[in-house]
Amino acid sequence: MKKANKKVNAAIIIIGNEILSGRTQDVNVEHLSKWLNNLGVKVEEVRVIADLENSIINTINEVRKKFNYVFTTGGIGPTHDDITSKSIAKAFKLKYDFHREAYDILEKYYKPGEFNEGRKKMAKIPDQAALIYNPSSGAPGFIVENVFCLPGVPSILRSMVEGLKNKITGGKKILSKTISVNTVESEIAKPLEDIQNKFENIEIGSYPFFRLGKVGVSIVMRSTELEQIKDCTKQIQSFIKQKKIKILRSE
Amino acid sequence: MKKANKKVNAAIIIIGNEILSGRTQDVNVEHLSKWLNNLGVKVEEVRVIADLENSIINTINEVRKKFNYVFTTGGIGPTHDDITSKSIAKAFKLKYDFHREAYDILEKYYKPGEFNEGRKKMAKIPDQAALIYNPSSGAPGFIVENVFCLPGVPSILRSMVEGLKNKITGGKKILSKTISVNTVESEIAKPLEDIQNKFENIEIGSYPFFRLGKVGVSIVMRSTELEQIKDCTKQIQSFIKQKKIKILRSE
């Protein structure tokens, strides 16, 4: 029970020039964060870094000590700009060579004669790494200590994380409750701050929106403590009612 | 001319629990990166951090020394979780109080009687900061030294950056050329690596895609050197032709 109560955190490291240049819109953070939330792991930092060996080594060696889990995306394919595996090996001072199990998987995955040099590169993984199986396209990801290396292609990443649940020891599940109201932030800033000051275990966020010609604010409570979220919800509903503000949605 | 040739880089710091939790999909990185590319500024790192004073102070004080420009998004609204302005003031050891010009702008923006406490908070900006005007919703952003603080709401951010061009001294514009081909990465990995080794001023990226039932690879060249991109393009087209691979698009 002690284990289930402790806070568990993670960082996500997106490795890819294409995200930094704005060419490609990242969508993996959203998916990984929600998936980790459900397992009781809170993502506390995300970094997007370039396909440069030193950036990868330095970033990984910094964050793996600061967070319980680190997830990387991108850079494990067959081309010259895929340098994640080699860089992770260097970060951990591990040998970078053909990984027997990965090699066998890929050799079986491709038709005879199609397991070419580029594809063989994907079997090069840090020595001693555990594999993350890939039900979509063969090439595995891998785990070294608390660092989980996944591909950048969103559909492949999603299929791979599904198999990882039993590798993650999370804390209590992070719950959230959202109340969307038909007002502007400045109208509710003061009472919301007073309530936040009463609930130190709840993170209350306030997010304005402009949708379908309507302005509104989504008040989001996040916490591992269900009862406290219920109490907090009551207090928010109460001042919203007092101020005669319309609740648009509660979910 | 020397100025125009030097490399100018930037970091983007997204401040917001809602991005870390996966509740909200960031779209500001893509917009800012493309806008900066056009001004000859290369985004070399992105971080997403929590609405926590220490995270903001430590991150800003680290990155403002490492990069020519730093752009922050989020946390400059009227509610308790908007702590960017105060944290930036602390990072720079500046006074955090009502900023005369910001106060005047907001006072004129709202109807008499509507300039309430929450809205007044948005006039609290680090002392000596220059303002970034907001044509969408009144509340300004601000600049302290090389750190530019913008809001998180994408439509407002976009309207504000348009006025910032003359505040940025970029290097040479970063050009890009994309050739999309109907093959898989492993087929072109070796020749592409050989070409990359010949062009040290060009960043060649290889990105697989799966669209409309077709598999393909986008080969992206990025560089400030137009003539070198042209040479590189010729060499890529030449091996693509030799391998009888179909070019789907060249742009």
Short mmCIF file of C-alpha atoms in Angstrom, two decimals:
data_model
loop_
_atom_site.label_atom_id
_atom_site.label_comp_id
_atom_site.label_asym_id
_atom_site.label_seq_id
_atom_site.Cartn_x
_atom_site.Cartn_y
_atom_site.Cartn_z
CA MET A 1 0.00 0.00 0.00
CA LYS A 2 2.88 2.34 0.68
CA LYS A 3 4.04 1.80 -2.86
CA ALA A 4 0.67 2.72 -4.30
CA ASN A 5 0.63 6.00 -2.39
CA LYS A 6 3.97 7.35 -3.38
CA LYS A 7 4.22 9.89 -6.17
CA VAL A 8 5.69 8.60 -9.40
CA ASN A 9 6.82 10.97 -12.13
CA ALA A 10 8.14 10.86 -15.67
CA ALA A 11 9.73 12.96 -18.37
CA ILE A 12 9.15 12.63 -22.11
CA ILE A 13 12.02 13.38 -24.48
CA ILE A 14 11.00 13.93 -28.10
CA ILE A 15 14.04 13.40 -30.31
CA GLY A 16 13.55 14.97 -33.72
CA ASN A 17 14.58 17.93 -35.86
CA GLU A 18 11.22 17.69 -37.65
CA ILE A 19 9.35 18.70 -34.49
CA LEU A 20 11.79 21.54 -33.68
CA SER A 21 11.51 22.97 -37.20
CA GLY A 22 7.71 22.97 -37.06
CA ARG A 23 7.48 20.59 -40.02
CA THR A 24 5.74 17.93 -37.94
CA GLN A 25 3.20 18.43 -35.17
CA ASP A 26 3.98 16.20 -32.20
CA VAL A 27 1.00 14.17 -30.98
CA ASN A 28 2.87 11.61 -28.87
CA VAL A 29 3.05 13.75 -25.71
CA GLU A 30 -0.72 13.88 -25.45
CA HIS A 31 -1.04 10.12 -25.88
CA LEU A 32 1.79 9.16 -23.53
CA SER A 33 0.72 11.64 -20.84
CA LYS A 34 -2.85 10.34 -20.73
CA TRP A 35 -1.67 6.73 -20.76
CA LEU A 36 0.77 7.44 -17.90
CA ASN A 37 -1.86 9.35 -15.89
CA ASN A 38 -4.02 6.25 -15.94
CA LEU A 39 -1.13 4.25 -14.54
CA GLY A 40 -0.57 6.80 -11.76
CA VAL A 41 2.50 8.39 -13.32
CA LYS A 42 2.62 12.16 -13.67
CA VAL A 43 4.54 13.67 -16.56
CA GLU A 44 6.43 16.60 -15.06
CA GLU A 45 8.61 17.68 -17.96
CA VAL A 46 8.79 17.33 -21.72
CA ARG A 47 11.74 18.26 -23.89
CA VAL A 48 12.10 18.33 -27.63
CA ILE A 49 15.72 18.00 -28.65
CA ALA A 50 17.66 17.74 -31.92
CA ASP A 51 19.04 14.59 -33.56
CA LEU A 52 22.47 15.34 -32.13
CA GLU A 53 24.46 12.80 -30.14
CA ASN A 54 25.60 15.21 -27.44
CA SER A 55 22.12 16.65 -26.91
CA ILE A 56 20.70 13.17 -26.47
CA ILE A 57 23.46 11.94 -24.14
CA ASN A 58 23.42 15.05 -21.94
CA THR A 59 19.63 15.28 -21.76
CA ILE A 60 19.17 11.60 -20.95
CA ASN A 61 21.86 11.63 -18.29
CA GLU A 62 20.23 14.65 -16.68
CA VAL A 63 16.60 13.51 -16.70
CA ARG A 64 17.07 9.83 -15.87
CA LYS A 65 18.32 10.86 -12.45
CA LYS A 66 15.54 13.40 -11.86
CA PHE A 67 12.49 11.32 -12.84
CA ASN A 68 11.23 7.83 -12.05
CA TYR A 69 10.64 7.11 -15.73
CA VAL A 70 11.90 8.61 -18.97
CA PHE A 71 10.25 7.97 -22.32
CA THR A 72 11.97 8.88 -25.56
CA THR A 73 10.27 9.02 -28.94
CA GLY A 74 11.94 9.01 -32.34
CA GLY A 75 15.26 8.18 -33.89
CA ILE A 76 15.21 4.37 -33.83
CA GLY A 77 14.68 3.77 -37.56
CA PRO A 78 17.14 2.64 -40.26
CA THR A 79 18.49 5.94 -41.61
CA HIS A 80 21.57 8.03 -40.77
CA ASP A 81 19.53 10.52 -38.71
CA ASP A 82 18.31 7.73 -36.42
CA ILE A 83 20.89 7.97 -33.67
CA THR A 84 18.84 7.38 -30.52
CA SER A 85 19.97 3.77 -29.89
CA LYS A 86 23.64 4.58 -30.30
CA SER A 87 23.37 7.72 -28.15
CA ILE A 88 21.49 5.93 -25.36
CA ALA A 89 24.20 3.24 -25.37
CA LYS A 90 26.81 5.98 -24.93
CA ALA A 91 24.79 7.70 -22.20
CA PHE A 92 24.79 4.44 -20.20
CA LYS A 93 28.31 3.45 -21.31
CA LEU A 94 26.96 0.23 -22.82
CA LYS A 95 28.11 -1.64 -25.91
CA TYR A 96 26.14 -0.79 -29.06
CA ASP A 97 25.95 -3.81 -31.32
CA PHE A 98 23.55 -6.36 -32.75
CA HIS A 99 21.11 -7.43 -30.07
CA ARG A 100 20.50 -11.15 -30.50
CA GLU A 101 16.77 -11.15 -29.75
CA ALA A 102 16.09 -8.02 -31.84
CA TYR A 103 18.09 -9.49 -34.72
CA ASP A 104 16.09 -12.74 -34.60
CA ILE A 105 12.77 -10.86 -34.52
CA LEU A 106 13.67 -8.73 -37.52
CA GLU A 107 15.16 -11.61 -39.48
CA LYS A 108 11.88 -13.51 -39.10
CA TYR A 109 9.76 -10.41 -39.80
CA TYR A 110 11.18 -9.77 -43.26
CA LYS A 111 10.94 -12.07 -46.27
CA PRO A 112 14.14 -13.94 -47.18
CA GLY A 113 16.50 -11.52 -48.93
CA GLU A 114 14.74 -8.42 -47.58
CA PHE A 115 16.66 -8.16 -44.31
CA ASN A 116 19.07 -5.59 -45.75
CA GLU A 117 21.74 -3.40 -44.12
CA GLY A 118 19.30 -0.58 -43.22
CA ARG A 119 16.97 -3.02 -41.50
CA LYS A 120 19.85 -4.74 -39.73
CA LYS A 121 20.73 -1.38 -38.18
CA MET A 122 17.43 -1.52 -36.29
CA ALA A 123 18.72 -4.63 -34.51
CA LYS A 124 21.57 -2.58 -33.03
CA ILE A 125 20.45 -1.79 -29.52
CA PRO A 126 22.38 -1.13 -26.29
CA ASP A 127 23.74 -4.29 -24.73
CA GLN A 128 21.55 -5.68 -21.92
CA ALA A 129 18.51 -3.65 -23.01
CA ALA A 130 15.11 -5.30 -22.65
CA LEU A 131 13.01 -5.13 -25.81
CA ILE A 132 9.69 -3.38 -26.32
CA TYR A 133 7.77 -5.45 -28.83
CA ASN A 134 6.28 -3.87 -31.91
CA PRO A 135 3.04 -5.42 -33.17
CA SER A 136 2.83 -2.93 -36.07
CA SER A 137 6.10 -3.02 -37.93
CA GLY A 138 8.57 -5.46 -36.40
CA ALA A 139 11.38 -3.19 -35.22
CA PRO A 140 11.43 -3.21 -31.42
CA GLY A 141 12.01 -0.38 -28.98
CA PHE A 142 13.99 -0.99 -25.83
CA ILE A 143 14.38 -0.28 -22.14
CA VAL A 144 17.63 0.56 -20.32
CA GLU A 145 17.10 0.96 -16.59
CA ASN A 146 14.32 3.59 -16.31
CA VAL A 147 14.59 4.85 -19.90
CA PHE A 148 12.02 3.57 -22.42
CA CYS A 149 12.84 4.20 -26.09
CA LEU A 150 9.94 4.29 -28.53
CA PRO A 151 9.59 5.22 -32.20
CA GLY A 152 8.27 8.56 -33.38
CA VAL A 153 5.51 7.36 -35.74
CA PRO A 154 2.36 7.83 -33.60
CA SER A 155 0.41 4.76 -34.75
CA ILE A 156 3.40 2.48 -34.11
CA LEU A 157 4.15 4.10 -30.74
CA ARG A 158 0.54 3.59 -29.65
CA SER A 159 0.56 -0.08 -30.53
CA MET A 160 3.79 -0.57 -28.59
CA VAL A 161 2.91 1.17 -25.33
CA GLU A 162 -0.10 -1.10 -24.87
CA GLY A 163 2.29 -3.94 -24.07
CA LEU A 164 4.19 -1.91 -21.47
CA LYS A 165 1.67 -1.64 -18.64
CA ASN A 166 3.25 -4.35 -16.55
CA LYS A 167 6.65 -2.67 -16.78
CA ILE A 168 5.43 0.47 -15.01
CA THR A 169 4.90 0.73 -11.27
CA GLY A 170 2.73 3.77 -10.85
CA GLY A 171 1.41 5.57 -7.80
CA LYS A 172 -2.21 6.35 -7.15
CA LYS A 173 -4.17 7.09 -10.30
CA ILE A 174 -4.40 10.80 -11.08
CA LEU A 175 -8.05 11.79 -11.23
CA SER A 176 -9.46 14.86 -12.88
CA LYS A 177 -12.72 16.72 -12.87
CA THR A 178 -13.60 19.58 -15.21
CA ILE A 179 -16.32 22.20 -14.78
CA SER A 180 -16.82 24.43 -17.80
CA VAL A 181 -18.56 27.70 -17.09
CA ASN A 182 -19.94 30.53 -19.21
CA THR A 183 -17.83 33.42 -17.93
CA VAL A 184 -14.41 35.00 -18.26
CA GLU A 185 -11.41 34.18 -16.07
CA SER A 186 -11.22 37.53 -14.29
CA GLU A 187 -14.74 37.00 -12.88
CA ILE A 188 -13.72 33.85 -11.03
CA ALA A 189 -10.04 34.52 -10.32
CA LYS A 190 -10.43 35.56 -6.68
CA PRO A 191 -12.79 32.81 -5.37
CA LEU A 192 -10.83 30.20 -7.33
CA GLU A 193 -7.58 31.32 -5.71
CA ASP A 194 -9.20 31.14 -2.25
CA ILE A 195 -10.31 27.58 -2.95
CA GLN A 196 -6.89 26.59 -4.32
CA ASN A 197 -5.35 27.85 -1.07
CA LYS A 198 -7.60 25.47 0.90
CA PHE A 199 -6.77 22.36 -1.14
CA GLU A 200 -3.05 21.78 -1.28
CA ASN A 201 -3.46 18.26 -2.72
CA ILE A 202 -5.42 19.49 -5.69
CA GLU A 203 -3.99 21.24 -8.72
CA ILE A 204 -6.65 23.66 -9.94
CA GLY A 205 -6.16 24.96 -13.46
CA SER A 206 -8.18 27.62 -15.21
CA TYR A 207 -8.34 27.55 -19.01
CA PRO A 208 -10.24 30.10 -21.10
CA PHE A 209 -11.86 28.91 -24.31
CA PHE A 210 -13.53 30.50 -27.31
CA ARG A 211 -15.70 27.98 -29.12
CA LEU A 212 -18.70 28.39 -31.40
CA GLY A 213 -18.89 32.07 -30.56
CA LYS A 214 -19.05 31.35 -26.83
CA VAL A 215 -16.47 32.41 -24.31
CA GLY A 216 -15.97 30.25 -21.29
CA VAL A 217 -13.55 28.87 -18.77
CA SER A 218 -12.75 25.26 -17.99
CA ILE A 219 -11.86 24.78 -14.35
CA VAL A 220 -9.82 21.59 -14.05
CA MET A 221 -9.09 19.83 -10.76
CA ARG A 222 -6.39 17.18 -10.71
CA SER A 223 -5.51 15.03 -7.73
CA THR A 224 -5.08 11.48 -6.54
CA GLU A 225 -7.65 12.15 -3.76
CA LEU A 226 -11.22 11.49 -4.87
CA GLU A 227 -12.91 12.76 -1.71
CA GLN A 228 -11.00 16.02 -1.82
CA ILE A 229 -11.95 16.51 -5.47
CA LYS A 230 -15.60 16.02 -4.43
CA ASP A 231 -15.29 18.64 -1.66
CA CYS A 232 -13.51 21.05 -3.95
CA THR A 233 -16.16 20.57 -6.66
CA LYS A 234 -18.90 21.49 -4.15
CA GLN A 235 -17.12 24.68 -3.17
CA ILE A 236 -16.59 25.67 -6.80
CA GLN A 237 -20.21 24.91 -7.69
CA SER A 238 -21.31 27.00 -4.74
CA PHE A 239 -19.57 30.22 -5.73
CA ILE A 240 -20.48 29.71 -9.38
CA LYS A 241 -24.14 29.53 -8.28
CA GLN A 242 -23.77 32.60 -6.07
CA LYS A 243 -22.35 34.56 -8.98
CA LYS A 244 -25.23 33.33 -11.20
CA ILE A 245 -22.78 31.91 -13.74
CA LYS A 246 -24.08 29.16 -16.03
CA ILE A 247 -22.36 25.77 -15.89
CA LEU A 248 -21.91 24.58 -19.47
CA ARG A 249 -20.50 21.17 -18.75
CA SER A 250 -19.32 19.11 -15.82
CA GLU A 251 -17.31 15.99 -16.56
CA MET B 1 26.83 41.06 -43.72
CA LYS B 2 28.66 39.28 -40.95
CA LYS B 3 25.61 39.63 -38.79
CA ALA B 4 23.38 38.04 -41.41
CA ASN B 5 25.64 35.01 -41.64
CA LYS B 6 25.89 34.13 -38.01
CA LYS B 7 23.73 31.38 -36.58
CA VAL B 8 20.94 32.52 -34.33
CA ASN B 9 19.07 30.05 -32.15
CA ALA B 10 16.11 29.97 -29.80
CA ALA B 11 14.37 27.83 -27.21
CA ILE B 12 10.62 27.65 -26.62
CA ILE B 13 9.36 27.09 -23.06
CA ILE B 14 5.73 25.98 -22.81
CA ILE B 15 4.47 26.72 -19.31
CA GLY B 16 1.37 24.72 -18.53
CA ASN B 17 0.11 21.75 -16.55
CA GLU B 18 -2.61 21.26 -19.17
CA ILE B 19 -0.04 20.34 -21.82
CA LEU B 20 1.89 18.03 -19.45
CA SER B 21 -1.29 16.18 -18.46
CA GLY B 22 -2.28 15.61 -22.08
CA ARG B 23 -5.51 17.58 -21.62
CA THR B 24 -4.48 20.15 -24.22
CA GLN B 25 -2.56 19.59 -27.43
CA ASP B 26 0.13 22.24 -27.89
CA VAL B 27 0.08 23.89 -31.29
CA ASN B 28 2.23 26.93 -30.50
CA VAL B 29 5.58 25.21 -31.08
CA GLU B 30 4.72 24.54 -34.70
CA HIS B 31 3.63 28.13 -35.28
CA LEU B 32 6.55 29.77 -33.47
CA SER B 33 9.14 27.48 -35.06
CA LYS B 34 7.99 28.21 -38.59
CA TRP B 35 7.75 31.93 -37.88
CA LEU B 36 11.28 31.94 -36.41
CA ASN B 37 12.68 29.87 -39.30
CA ASN B 38 11.52 32.58 -41.68
CA LEU B 39 13.39 35.15 -39.62
CA GLY B 40 16.57 33.05 -39.68
CA VAL B 41 16.26 31.79 -36.12
CA LYS B 42 16.56 28.06 -35.49
CA VAL B 43 14.63 26.55 -32.59
CA GLU B 44 17.06 24.13 -30.96
CA GLU B 45 15.15 23.08 -27.86
CA VAL B 46 11.61 23.03 -26.54
CA ARG B 47 10.60 22.33 -22.97
CA VAL B 48 7.19 21.88 -21.45
CA ILE B 49 7.25 22.65 -17.73
CA ALA B 50 4.72 22.85 -14.91
CA ASP B 51 3.09 25.97 -13.44
CA LEU B 52 5.59 25.92 -10.58
CA GLU B 53 7.66 28.94 -9.63
CA ASN B 54 10.92 27.05 -9.13
CA SER B 55 10.59 25.17 -12.42
CA ILE B 56 10.04 28.41 -14.27
CA ILE B 57 12.88 30.30 -12.56
CA ASN B 58 15.42 27.50 -12.96
CA THR B 59 14.49 26.71 -16.54
CA ILE B 60 14.53 30.35 -17.66
CA ASN B 61 17.85 31.04 -15.97
CA GLU B 62 19.35 28.00 -17.67
CA VAL B 63 18.07 28.55 -21.20
CA ARG B 64 18.42 32.33 -21.44
CA LYS B 65 22.19 31.89 -21.23
CA LYS B 66 22.30 29.04 -23.74
CA PHE B 67 20.15 30.50 -26.53
CA ASN B 68 19.96 33.83 -28.36
CA TYR B 69 16.22 34.03 -27.83
CA VAL B 70 13.78 32.38 -25.46
CA PHE B 71 10.02 32.37 -26.02
CA THR B 72 7.63 31.37 -23.27
CA THR B 73 3.96 30.60 -23.78
CA GLY B 74 1.26 30.46 -21.14
CA GLY B 75 0.65 31.63 -17.60
CA ILE B 76 0.11 35.37 -18.10
CA GLY B 77 -3.66 35.46 -17.47
CA PRO B 78 -5.64 36.64 -14.44
CA THR B 79 -5.99 33.44 -12.36
CA HIS B 80 -3.96 31.95 -9.49
CA ASP B 81 -2.24 29.44 -11.79
CA ASP B 82 -0.88 32.25 -13.99
CA ILE B 83 2.52 32.72 -12.40
CA THR B 84 4.78 33.35 -15.38
CA SER B 85 5.15 37.14 -14.92
CA LYS B 86 6.00 36.86 -11.23
CA SER B 87 8.42 33.98 -11.84
CA ILE B 88 10.20 35.77 -14.70
CA ALA B 89 10.59 38.83 -12.44
CA LYS B 90 12.20 36.59 -9.80
CA ALA B 91 14.44 34.91 -12.38
CA PHE B 92 15.81 38.32 -13.40
CA LYS B 93 15.66 39.73 -9.83
CA LEU B 94 13.33 42.51 -10.99
CA LYS B 95 10.49 44.17 -9.12
CA TYR B 96 7.07 42.67 -9.88
CA ASP B 97 4.41 45.33 -9.68
CA PHE B 98 1.95 47.30 -11.77
CA HIS B 99 3.58 48.28 -15.04
CA ARG B 100 2.41 51.80 -15.88
CA GLU B 101 2.01 51.31 -19.63
CA ALA B 102 0.33 47.91 -19.27
CA TYR B 103 -2.01 49.34 -16.64
CA ASP B 104 -3.00 52.21 -18.94
CA ILE B 105 -3.62 49.87 -21.87
CA LEU B 106 -5.85 47.58 -19.83
CA GLU B 107 -7.70 50.41 -18.13
CA LYS B 108 -8.62 51.81 -21.55
CA TYR B 109 -9.43 48.37 -22.96
CA TYR B 110 -12.17 47.55 -20.46
CA LYS B 111 -15.41 49.44 -19.99
CA PRO B 112 -15.62 51.66 -16.89
CA GLY B 113 -16.19 49.44 -13.85
CA GLU B 114 -14.97 46.27 -15.60
CA PHE B 115 -11.27 46.70 -14.79
CA ASN B 116 -11.49 44.39 -11.79
CA GLU B 117 -8.82 42.81 -9.56
CA GLY B 118 -8.29 39.79 -11.81
CA ARG B 119 -7.74 42.03 -14.81
CA LYS B 120 -5.47 44.35 -12.87
CA LYS B 121 -3.23 41.37 -12.16
CA MET B 122 -2.46 41.22 -15.88
CA ALA B 123 -0.86 44.68 -15.56
CA LYS B 124 1.69 43.26 -13.12
CA ILE B 125 4.77 42.72 -15.22
CA PRO B 126 8.48 42.73 -14.34
CA ASP B 127 9.88 46.22 -13.91
CA GLN B 128 11.67 47.56 -17.01
CA ALA B 129 10.05 44.98 -19.30
CA ALA B 130 9.12 46.11 -22.81
CA LEU B 131 5.55 45.26 -23.77
CA ILE B 132 4.35 42.99 -26.54
CA TYR B 133 1.07 44.44 -27.77
CA ASN B 134 -2.03 42.32 -28.02
CA PRO B 135 -4.42 43.19 -30.85
CA SER B 136 -6.82 40.39 -29.86
CA SER B 137 -7.62 40.78 -26.21
CA GLY B 138 -5.81 43.71 -24.63
CA ALA B 139 -3.52 42.05 -22.11
CA PRO B 140 0.07 42.51 -23.27
CA GLY B 141 2.98 40.10 -23.19
CA PHE B 142 6.45 41.35 -22.38
CA ILE B 143 10.15 41.14 -23.11
CA VAL B 144 12.95 41.03 -20.52
CA GLU B 145 16.39 40.97 -22.16
CA ASN B 146 16.23 37.99 -24.58
CA VAL B 147 13.12 36.38 -23.05
CA PHE B 148 9.78 36.96 -24.81
CA CYS B 149 6.66 36.06 -22.81
CA LEU B 150 3.52 35.24 -24.75
CA PRO B 151 0.11 33.86 -23.81
CA GLY B 152 -0.91 30.23 -24.31
CA VAL B 153 -4.12 30.72 -26.30
CA PRO B 154 -2.98 30.02 -29.89
CA SER B 155 -5.12 32.61 -31.70
CA ILE B 156 -3.97 35.38 -29.34
CA LEU B 157 -0.32 34.30 -29.53
CA ARG B 158 -0.44 34.36 -33.34
CA SER B 159 -1.85 37.88 -33.43
CA MET B 160 0.89 39.06 -31.06
CA VAL B 161 3.96 37.58 -32.74
CA GLU B 162 3.14 39.39 -35.98
CA GLY B 163 4.19 42.63 -34.30
CA LEU B 164 7.49 41.22 -33.10
CA LYS B 165 9.45 40.89 -36.34
CA ASN B 166 11.48 44.06 -35.82
CA LYS B 167 12.53 42.89 -32.34
CA ILE B 168 14.32 39.82 -33.71
CA THR B 169 17.72 39.90 -35.38
CA GLY B 170 17.95 36.63 -37.22
CA GLY B 171 20.69 35.01 -39.21
CA LYS B 172 20.35 33.73 -42.75
CA LYS B 173 16.92 32.33 -43.52
CA ILE B 174 16.70 28.58 -43.09
CA LEU B 175 15.61 27.02 -46.37
CA SER B 176 14.12 23.60 -46.82
CA LYS B 177 13.44 21.25 -49.69
CA THR B 178 11.42 18.04 -49.46
CA ILE B 179 11.42 15.11 -51.86
CA SER B 180 8.77 12.50 -51.11
CA VAL B 181 9.41 9.09 -52.62
CA ASN B 182 7.45 5.87 -52.92
CA THR B 183 9.71 3.51 -51.02
CA VAL B 184 10.68 2.45 -47.50
CA GLU B 185 13.51 3.99 -45.47
CA SER B 186 15.75 0.93 -45.46
CA GLU B 187 15.94 1.04 -49.30
CA ILE B 188 17.51 4.49 -49.29
CA ALA B 189 19.38 4.49 -45.96
CA LYS B 190 22.85 3.81 -47.37
CA PRO B 191 22.94 6.28 -50.30
CA LEU B 192 21.30 8.94 -48.13
CA GLU B 193 23.96 8.52 -45.46
CA ASP B 194 26.71 8.82 -48.09
CA ILE B 195 25.17 12.07 -49.34
CA GLN B 196 24.76 13.41 -45.80
CA ASN B 197 28.48 12.78 -45.24
CA LYS B 198 29.28 14.98 -48.24
CA PHE B 199 27.13 17.94 -47.16
CA GLU B 200 28.02 19.08 -43.68
CA ASN B 201 26.01 22.32 -44.01
CA ILE B 202 22.80 20.46 -44.79
CA GLU B 203 20.65 18.63 -42.27
CA ILE B 204 19.09 15.71 -44.13
CA GLY B 205 16.10 14.14 -42.40
CA SER B 206 14.26 10.99 -43.45
CA TYR B 207 10.63 10.62 -42.39
CA PRO B 208 8.49 7.60 -43.24
CA PHE B 209 4.79 8.16 -43.88
CA PHE B 210 1.71 6.03 -44.32
CA ARG B 211 -1.01 7.97 -46.10
CA LEU B 212 -3.99 6.88 -48.15
CA GLY B 213 -2.73 3.33 -48.17
CA LYS B 214 0.64 4.37 -49.59
CA VAL B 215 3.96 4.00 -47.83
CA GLY B 216 6.61 6.54 -48.57
CA VAL B 217 9.51 8.54 -47.24
CA SER B 218 9.92 12.29 -47.14
CA ILE B 219 13.55 13.32 -47.50
CA VAL B 220 13.95 16.80 -46.05
CA MET B 221 17.00 19.00 -46.59
CA ARG B 222 17.44 22.04 -44.36
CA SER B 223 20.18 24.60 -44.72
CA THR B 224 20.86 28.30 -45.10
CA GLU B 225 22.82 27.55 -48.31
CA LEU B 226 20.61 27.50 -51.40
CA GLU B 227 23.30 26.36 -53.85
CA GLN B 228 24.26 23.44 -51.64
CA ILE B 229 20.61 22.40 -51.34
CA LYS B 230 20.42 22.41 -55.15
CA ASP B 231 23.54 20.22 -55.45
CA CYS B 232 22.28 17.88 -52.77
CA THR B 233 18.87 17.63 -54.46
CA LYS B 234 20.56 16.58 -57.72
CA GLN B 235 22.51 13.83 -55.99
CA ILE B 236 19.40 12.54 -54.25
CA GLN B 237 17.36 12.61 -57.47
CA SER B 238 20.15 10.74 -59.20
CA PHE B 239 20.21 7.74 -56.85
CA ILE B 240 16.42 7.70 -56.65
CA LYS B 241 16.32 7.41 -60.46
CA GLN B 242 19.01 4.70 -60.46
CA LYS B 243 16.97 2.68 -57.98
CA LYS B 244 13.84 3.19 -60.13
CA ILE B 245 11.95 4.68 -57.18
CA LYS B 246 8.99 6.92 -57.99
CA ILE B 247 9.10 10.54 -56.81
CA LEU B 248 5.67 11.38 -55.38
CA ARG B 249 6.27 15.05 -54.67
CA SER B 250 9.06 17.58 -54.71
CA GLU B 251 8.48 20.87 -52.93
#
